[in-house]
Amino acid sequence: MTTRKEFMTQLVQNCGLVMDEDIWKMKRGGKTIALITRAGIEKIQWIHNISIAYTPVVMSQEFCVMKAVATMGELQIETFASAWHGDGGNCQSNYVPEMAEKRSKGRAVLQIVGAYKFNVFSEDESDDFKRENKDER
């Protein structure tokens, strides 16, 4: 696999993803970013038998950093995600730890299957990745 299109085609076929439900595209900075929905992340995790262990690194009412360690067979990755509610924050939700967990899960699943190298992200990774900003499904 050498192109994003080839990677996405394989991901859709292997994981039973539905283009109009599990994936959408957003134009950003002159590039097209493929975004996988929460349901799509769950399907990818299930099909690839990915287990994830979470550890809160920082936990407060307005700020949380979550570490996720994902394992798929012999492969293991570690990633972090944050959520900060308040002025200048990156989270609109009052459920800060839950959002950090959701973000770390999306990052972990997509990193371990190699999606990041094809500019494919989870829609939960940023509040900037909102459906109303999508250009096409």
Short mmCIF file of N, CA and C in Angstrom, two decimals:
data_model
loop_
_atom_site.label_atom_id
_atom_site.label_comp_id
_atom_site.label_asym_id
_atom_site.label_seq_id
_atom_site.Cartn_x
_atom_site.Cartn_y
_atom_site.Cartn_z
N MET A 1 0.84 -1.18 0.00
CA MET A 1 0.00 0.00 0.00
C MET A 1 0.89 1.25 0.00
N THR A 2 0.67 2.10 -0.96
CA THR A 2 1.51 3.29 -1.02
C THR A 2 0.72 4.59 -1.02
N THR A 3 -0.57 4.54 -1.26
CA THR A 3 -1.35 5.78 -1.29
C THR A 3 -2.45 5.75 -0.23
N ARG A 4 -2.92 6.95 0.09
CA ARG A 4 -4.03 7.04 1.05
C ARG A 4 -5.26 6.34 0.51
N LYS A 5 -5.52 6.49 -0.78
CA LYS A 5 -6.70 5.87 -1.38
C LYS A 5 -6.63 4.34 -1.23
N GLU A 6 -5.47 3.76 -1.49
CA GLU A 6 -5.30 2.32 -1.34
C GLU A 6 -5.48 1.89 0.12
N PHE A 7 -4.89 2.68 1.02
CA PHE A 7 -5.02 2.37 2.44
C PHE A 7 -6.48 2.43 2.86
N MET A 8 -7.18 3.49 2.49
CA MET A 8 -8.58 3.66 2.89
C MET A 8 -9.47 2.57 2.29
N THR A 9 -9.22 2.21 1.04
CA THR A 9 -9.99 1.14 0.40
C THR A 9 -9.85 -0.15 1.19
N GLN A 10 -8.60 -0.47 1.55
CA GLN A 10 -8.33 -1.68 2.32
C GLN A 10 -8.97 -1.62 3.71
N LEU A 11 -8.87 -0.46 4.36
CA LEU A 11 -9.45 -0.28 5.70
C LEU A 11 -10.97 -0.46 5.65
N VAL A 12 -11.61 0.15 4.67
CA VAL A 12 -13.06 0.04 4.51
C VAL A 12 -13.46 -1.41 4.29
N GLN A 13 -12.76 -2.10 3.40
CA GLN A 13 -13.10 -3.49 3.09
C GLN A 13 -12.84 -4.40 4.29
N ASN A 14 -11.68 -4.28 4.91
CA ASN A 14 -11.30 -5.18 6.00
C ASN A 14 -12.13 -4.98 7.27
N CYS A 15 -12.56 -3.75 7.51
CA CYS A 15 -13.24 -3.44 8.77
C CYS A 15 -14.74 -3.25 8.63
N GLY A 16 -15.26 -3.39 7.42
CA GLY A 16 -16.69 -3.23 7.21
C GLY A 16 -17.16 -1.81 7.45
N LEU A 17 -16.29 -0.83 7.15
CA LEU A 17 -16.67 0.57 7.34
C LEU A 17 -17.64 1.00 6.25
N VAL A 18 -18.54 1.90 6.59
CA VAL A 18 -19.52 2.44 5.65
C VAL A 18 -19.13 3.89 5.38
N MET A 19 -18.86 4.20 4.12
CA MET A 19 -18.35 5.52 3.76
C MET A 19 -19.24 6.66 4.25
N ASP A 20 -20.52 6.56 4.12
CA ASP A 20 -21.40 7.67 4.51
C ASP A 20 -21.66 7.74 6.02
N GLU A 21 -21.24 6.72 6.75
CA GLU A 21 -21.48 6.70 8.19
C GLU A 21 -20.21 6.76 9.03
N ASP A 22 -19.17 6.07 8.60
CA ASP A 22 -17.97 5.91 9.42
C ASP A 22 -16.81 6.81 9.01
N ILE A 23 -16.89 7.42 7.85
CA ILE A 23 -15.78 8.24 7.34
C ILE A 23 -16.33 9.49 6.68
N TRP A 24 -15.66 10.60 6.91
CA TRP A 24 -15.95 11.81 6.16
C TRP A 24 -14.66 12.57 5.93
N LYS A 25 -14.67 13.47 4.98
CA LYS A 25 -13.47 14.20 4.60
C LYS A 25 -13.64 15.68 4.88
N MET A 26 -12.54 16.30 5.28
CA MET A 26 -12.56 17.73 5.57
C MET A 26 -11.35 18.37 4.91
N LYS A 27 -11.57 19.50 4.27
CA LYS A 27 -10.47 20.28 3.70
C LYS A 27 -9.91 21.16 4.80
N ARG A 28 -8.57 21.14 4.92
CA ARG A 28 -7.92 21.96 5.94
C ARG A 28 -6.51 22.30 5.47
N GLY A 29 -6.23 23.58 5.38
CA GLY A 29 -4.90 24.01 4.99
C GLY A 29 -4.49 23.52 3.62
N GLY A 30 -5.42 23.44 2.69
CA GLY A 30 -5.11 22.99 1.34
C GLY A 30 -5.01 21.47 1.20
N LYS A 31 -5.23 20.74 2.29
CA LYS A 31 -5.17 19.29 2.24
C LYS A 31 -6.53 18.71 2.60
N THR A 32 -6.77 17.50 2.15
CA THR A 32 -7.98 16.79 2.54
C THR A 32 -7.60 15.80 3.64
N ILE A 33 -8.32 15.87 4.73
CA ILE A 33 -8.09 14.98 5.86
C ILE A 33 -9.26 14.01 5.95
N ALA A 34 -8.96 12.73 6.02
CA ALA A 34 -10.01 11.73 6.23
C ALA A 34 -10.22 11.60 7.73
N LEU A 35 -11.47 11.67 8.15
CA LEU A 35 -11.82 11.57 9.57
C LEU A 35 -12.70 10.35 9.80
N ILE A 36 -12.31 9.56 10.78
CA ILE A 36 -13.06 8.36 11.12
C ILE A 36 -13.93 8.68 12.34
N THR A 37 -15.20 8.33 12.25
CA THR A 37 -16.13 8.58 13.35
C THR A 37 -15.85 7.64 14.52
N ARG A 38 -16.48 7.91 15.62
CA ARG A 38 -16.34 7.05 16.81
C ARG A 38 -16.75 5.61 16.48
N ALA A 39 -17.87 5.45 15.76
CA ALA A 39 -18.32 4.11 15.39
C ALA A 39 -17.29 3.41 14.50
N GLY A 40 -16.67 4.15 13.61
CA GLY A 40 -15.63 3.59 12.75
C GLY A 40 -14.42 3.14 13.56
N ILE A 41 -14.03 3.94 14.55
CA ILE A 41 -12.92 3.57 15.43
C ILE A 41 -13.23 2.27 16.15
N GLU A 42 -14.46 2.14 16.65
CA GLU A 42 -14.87 0.92 17.36
C GLU A 42 -14.81 -0.30 16.43
N LYS A 43 -15.25 -0.14 15.19
CA LYS A 43 -15.21 -1.25 14.22
C LYS A 43 -13.76 -1.67 13.95
N ILE A 44 -12.88 -0.69 13.74
CA ILE A 44 -11.47 -0.98 13.46
C ILE A 44 -10.86 -1.70 14.66
N GLN A 45 -11.15 -1.21 15.85
CA GLN A 45 -10.61 -1.83 17.07
C GLN A 45 -11.08 -3.28 17.18
N TRP A 46 -12.33 -3.51 16.95
CA TRP A 46 -12.92 -4.85 17.08
C TRP A 46 -12.31 -5.82 16.06
N ILE A 47 -12.30 -5.41 14.80
CA ILE A 47 -11.80 -6.28 13.72
C ILE A 47 -10.33 -6.63 13.92
N HIS A 48 -9.53 -5.66 14.37
CA HIS A 48 -8.09 -5.87 14.53
C HIS A 48 -7.72 -6.39 15.93
N ASN A 49 -8.73 -6.65 16.76
CA ASN A 49 -8.50 -7.17 18.11
C ASN A 49 -7.47 -6.32 18.86
N ILE A 50 -7.72 -5.02 18.90
CA ILE A 50 -6.83 -4.07 19.56
C ILE A 50 -7.31 -3.87 20.99
N SER A 51 -6.43 -4.10 21.94
CA SER A 51 -6.77 -3.81 23.33
C SER A 51 -6.06 -2.52 23.73
N ILE A 52 -6.72 -1.76 24.60
CA ILE A 52 -6.18 -0.47 25.03
C ILE A 52 -6.26 -0.37 26.54
N ALA A 53 -5.14 0.05 27.14
CA ALA A 53 -5.09 0.33 28.57
C ALA A 53 -4.89 1.83 28.74
N TYR A 54 -5.68 2.43 29.61
CA TYR A 54 -5.64 3.89 29.83
C TYR A 54 -5.04 4.21 31.19
N THR A 55 -4.27 5.27 31.23
CA THR A 55 -3.73 5.77 32.49
C THR A 55 -3.86 7.29 32.49
N PRO A 56 -4.60 7.85 33.44
CA PRO A 56 -4.64 9.31 33.51
C PRO A 56 -3.28 9.83 33.99
N VAL A 57 -2.75 10.80 33.26
CA VAL A 57 -1.46 11.39 33.61
C VAL A 57 -1.70 12.66 34.43
N VAL A 58 -2.67 13.44 33.99
CA VAL A 58 -3.11 14.64 34.71
C VAL A 58 -4.63 14.57 34.74
N MET A 59 -5.20 14.82 35.92
CA MET A 59 -6.66 14.76 36.01
C MET A 59 -7.14 15.86 36.93
N SER A 60 -7.91 16.78 36.35
CA SER A 60 -8.58 17.80 37.14
C SER A 60 -9.93 18.06 36.50
N GLN A 61 -10.69 18.93 37.11
CA GLN A 61 -12.03 19.22 36.60
C GLN A 61 -12.00 19.86 35.22
N GLU A 62 -10.95 20.62 34.93
CA GLU A 62 -10.90 21.34 33.66
C GLU A 62 -9.81 20.87 32.70
N PHE A 63 -8.92 19.98 33.14
CA PHE A 63 -7.82 19.55 32.29
C PHE A 63 -7.48 18.09 32.56
N CYS A 64 -7.29 17.34 31.49
CA CYS A 64 -6.93 15.93 31.63
C CYS A 64 -5.99 15.54 30.51
N VAL A 65 -4.96 14.78 30.86
CA VAL A 65 -4.09 14.13 29.88
C VAL A 65 -4.22 12.64 30.12
N MET A 66 -4.54 11.91 29.06
CA MET A 66 -4.74 10.47 29.16
C MET A 66 -3.69 9.76 28.31
N LYS A 67 -3.06 8.77 28.89
CA LYS A 67 -2.12 7.91 28.16
C LYS A 67 -2.88 6.67 27.75
N ALA A 68 -2.70 6.26 26.50
CA ALA A 68 -3.31 5.02 26.01
C ALA A 68 -2.20 4.13 25.46
N VAL A 69 -2.21 2.89 25.91
CA VAL A 69 -1.27 1.90 25.39
C VAL A 69 -2.12 0.87 24.63
N ALA A 70 -1.92 0.83 23.32
CA ALA A 70 -2.68 -0.08 22.46
C ALA A 70 -1.81 -1.26 22.07
N THR A 71 -2.43 -2.44 22.08
CA THR A 71 -1.73 -3.66 21.71
C THR A 71 -2.53 -4.38 20.63
N MET A 72 -1.82 -4.77 19.58
CA MET A 72 -2.42 -5.52 18.47
C MET A 72 -1.41 -6.62 18.13
N GLY A 73 -1.69 -7.83 18.60
CA GLY A 73 -0.73 -8.91 18.42
C GLY A 73 0.55 -8.59 19.17
N GLU A 74 1.67 -8.63 18.46
CA GLU A 74 2.97 -8.32 19.06
C GLU A 74 3.28 -6.82 19.04
N LEU A 75 2.50 -6.06 18.31
CA LEU A 75 2.73 -4.62 18.16
C LEU A 75 2.10 -3.86 19.31
N GLN A 76 2.82 -2.87 19.83
CA GLN A 76 2.30 -2.04 20.91
C GLN A 76 2.71 -0.60 20.67
N ILE A 77 1.79 0.32 20.87
CA ILE A 77 2.11 1.75 20.76
C ILE A 77 1.59 2.45 22.02
N GLU A 78 2.17 3.61 22.27
CA GLU A 78 1.77 4.44 23.40
C GLU A 78 1.51 5.84 22.86
N THR A 79 0.40 6.42 23.25
CA THR A 79 0.08 7.76 22.80
C THR A 79 -0.63 8.51 23.93
N PHE A 80 -0.75 9.79 23.76
CA PHE A 80 -1.39 10.64 24.75
C PHE A 80 -2.42 11.52 24.07
N ALA A 81 -3.41 11.95 24.83
CA ALA A 81 -4.39 12.91 24.35
C ALA A 81 -4.82 13.77 25.53
N SER A 82 -5.21 14.99 25.21
CA SER A 82 -5.61 15.90 26.28
C SER A 82 -6.97 16.51 25.99
N ALA A 83 -7.57 17.01 27.03
CA ALA A 83 -8.80 17.79 26.92
C ALA A 83 -8.73 18.88 27.99
N TRP A 84 -9.01 20.08 27.54
CA TRP A 84 -8.94 21.24 28.44
C TRP A 84 -10.20 22.06 28.21
N HIS A 85 -11.01 22.15 29.24
CA HIS A 85 -12.25 22.93 29.18
C HIS A 85 -12.01 24.28 29.84
N GLY A 86 -12.29 25.33 29.13
CA GLY A 86 -12.11 26.67 29.67
C GLY A 86 -11.52 27.60 28.62
N ASP A 87 -11.19 28.81 29.03
CA ASP A 87 -10.64 29.80 28.11
C ASP A 87 -9.40 29.27 27.42
N GLY A 88 -9.42 29.28 26.11
CA GLY A 88 -8.29 28.81 25.32
C GLY A 88 -8.19 27.31 25.23
N GLY A 89 -9.16 26.61 25.80
CA GLY A 89 -9.11 25.15 25.83
C GLY A 89 -9.44 24.50 24.49
N ASN A 90 -9.28 23.19 24.44
CA ASN A 90 -9.52 22.43 23.21
C ASN A 90 -10.73 21.50 23.35
N CYS A 91 -11.58 21.78 24.35
CA CYS A 91 -12.72 20.89 24.62
C CYS A 91 -13.93 21.72 25.04
N GLN A 92 -15.02 21.55 24.34
CA GLN A 92 -16.26 22.26 24.68
C GLN A 92 -17.06 21.53 25.75
N SER A 93 -16.80 20.25 25.91
CA SER A 93 -17.55 19.41 26.84
C SER A 93 -17.10 19.62 28.28
N ASN A 94 -18.04 19.46 29.21
CA ASN A 94 -17.70 19.47 30.64
C ASN A 94 -17.14 18.12 31.08
N TYR A 95 -17.24 17.12 30.22
CA TYR A 95 -16.76 15.77 30.52
C TYR A 95 -15.32 15.63 30.04
N VAL A 96 -14.42 16.28 30.74
CA VAL A 96 -13.03 16.39 30.31
C VAL A 96 -12.30 15.04 30.29
N PRO A 97 -12.34 14.23 31.36
CA PRO A 97 -11.63 12.94 31.30
C PRO A 97 -12.18 12.02 30.21
N GLU A 98 -13.49 12.03 30.04
CA GLU A 98 -14.11 11.18 29.02
C GLU A 98 -13.66 11.60 27.63
N MET A 99 -13.55 12.91 27.40
CA MET A 99 -13.11 13.40 26.10
C MET A 99 -11.64 13.04 25.86
N ALA A 100 -10.81 13.16 26.89
CA ALA A 100 -9.40 12.78 26.75
C ALA A 100 -9.28 11.28 26.45
N GLU A 101 -10.11 10.47 27.10
CA GLU A 101 -10.10 9.03 26.82
C GLU A 101 -10.52 8.75 25.38
N LYS A 102 -11.61 9.39 24.95
CA LYS A 102 -12.10 9.21 23.59
C LYS A 102 -11.03 9.59 22.56
N ARG A 103 -10.37 10.71 22.80
CA ARG A 103 -9.32 11.16 21.89
C ARG A 103 -8.14 10.21 21.88
N SER A 104 -7.75 9.73 23.07
CA SER A 104 -6.61 8.82 23.12
C SER A 104 -6.94 7.49 22.45
N LYS A 105 -8.18 7.05 22.56
CA LYS A 105 -8.59 5.81 21.90
C LYS A 105 -8.50 5.95 20.39
N GLY A 106 -9.05 7.03 19.85
CA GLY A 106 -8.98 7.25 18.41
C GLY A 106 -7.55 7.31 17.92
N ARG A 107 -6.71 8.05 18.64
CA ARG A 107 -5.29 8.16 18.27
C ARG A 107 -4.61 6.80 18.30
N ALA A 108 -4.84 6.05 19.38
CA ALA A 108 -4.18 4.75 19.54
C ALA A 108 -4.57 3.77 18.45
N VAL A 109 -5.87 3.67 18.19
CA VAL A 109 -6.35 2.72 17.18
C VAL A 109 -5.80 3.09 15.80
N LEU A 110 -5.88 4.36 15.45
CA LEU A 110 -5.42 4.75 14.11
C LEU A 110 -3.91 4.68 13.98
N GLN A 111 -3.18 4.98 15.04
CA GLN A 111 -1.73 4.86 14.97
C GLN A 111 -1.28 3.41 14.80
N ILE A 112 -1.90 2.51 15.55
CA ILE A 112 -1.44 1.12 15.51
C ILE A 112 -1.76 0.44 14.18
N VAL A 113 -2.80 0.91 13.48
CA VAL A 113 -3.09 0.33 12.15
C VAL A 113 -2.39 1.09 11.03
N GLY A 114 -1.62 2.13 11.38
CA GLY A 114 -0.83 2.84 10.38
C GLY A 114 -1.55 3.95 9.63
N ALA A 115 -2.66 4.42 10.16
CA ALA A 115 -3.47 5.41 9.45
C ALA A 115 -2.84 6.81 9.41
N TYR A 116 -2.08 7.15 10.43
CA TYR A 116 -1.54 8.51 10.51
C TYR A 116 -0.63 8.84 9.33
N LYS A 117 0.09 7.85 8.85
CA LYS A 117 1.00 8.14 7.73
C LYS A 117 0.24 8.47 6.45
N PHE A 118 -1.07 8.22 6.45
CA PHE A 118 -1.91 8.55 5.30
C PHE A 118 -2.84 9.73 5.59
N ASN A 119 -2.55 10.49 6.65
CA ASN A 119 -3.33 11.69 6.98
C ASN A 119 -4.78 11.33 7.31
N VAL A 120 -4.96 10.25 8.05
CA VAL A 120 -6.28 9.79 8.49
C VAL A 120 -6.33 9.94 10.00
N PHE A 121 -7.36 10.62 10.49
CA PHE A 121 -7.47 10.92 11.92
C PHE A 121 -8.86 10.56 12.43
N SER A 122 -9.01 10.57 13.74
CA SER A 122 -10.30 10.37 14.38
C SER A 122 -10.99 11.73 14.50
N GLU A 123 -12.30 11.76 14.28
CA GLU A 123 -13.02 13.02 14.39
C GLU A 123 -13.01 13.56 15.81
N ASP A 124 -12.74 12.71 16.79
CA ASP A 124 -12.73 13.13 18.20
C ASP A 124 -11.43 13.80 18.62
N GLU A 125 -10.41 13.77 17.78
CA GLU A 125 -9.10 14.28 18.18
C GLU A 125 -9.06 15.79 18.37
N SER A 126 -9.98 16.49 17.76
CA SER A 126 -9.97 17.94 17.87
C SER A 126 -11.39 18.48 17.76
N ASP A 127 -11.68 19.51 18.54
CA ASP A 127 -12.97 20.17 18.38
C ASP A 127 -13.06 20.89 17.04
N ASP A 128 -11.92 21.09 16.38
CA ASP A 128 -11.91 21.68 15.03
C ASP A 128 -12.47 20.71 14.00
N PHE A 129 -12.47 19.42 14.32
CA PHE A 129 -12.98 18.41 13.39
C PHE A 129 -14.48 18.21 13.63
N LYS A 130 -15.25 19.19 13.30
CA LYS A 130 -16.70 19.12 13.48
C LYS A 130 -17.37 18.79 12.16
N ARG A 131 -18.45 18.08 12.22
CA ARG A 131 -19.18 17.70 11.00
C ARG A 131 -19.62 18.90 10.18
N GLU A 132 -19.96 20.01 10.83
CA GLU A 132 -20.40 21.16 10.06
C GLU A 132 -19.28 21.76 9.22
N ASN A 133 -18.02 21.38 9.50
CA ASN A 133 -16.88 21.84 8.72
C ASN A 133 -16.56 20.91 7.56
N LYS A 134 -17.29 19.80 7.45
CA LYS A 134 -16.94 18.83 6.42
C LYS A 134 -17.28 19.37 5.04
N ASP A 135 -16.46 19.00 4.08
CA ASP A 135 -16.67 19.40 2.70
C ASP A 135 -17.41 18.32 1.92
N GLU A 136 -17.17 17.08 2.26
CA GLU A 136 -17.85 15.98 1.57
C GLU A 136 -17.87 14.78 2.48
N ARG A 137 -18.77 13.89 2.23
CA ARG A 137 -18.81 12.63 3.00
C ARG A 137 -18.09 11.58 2.24
#
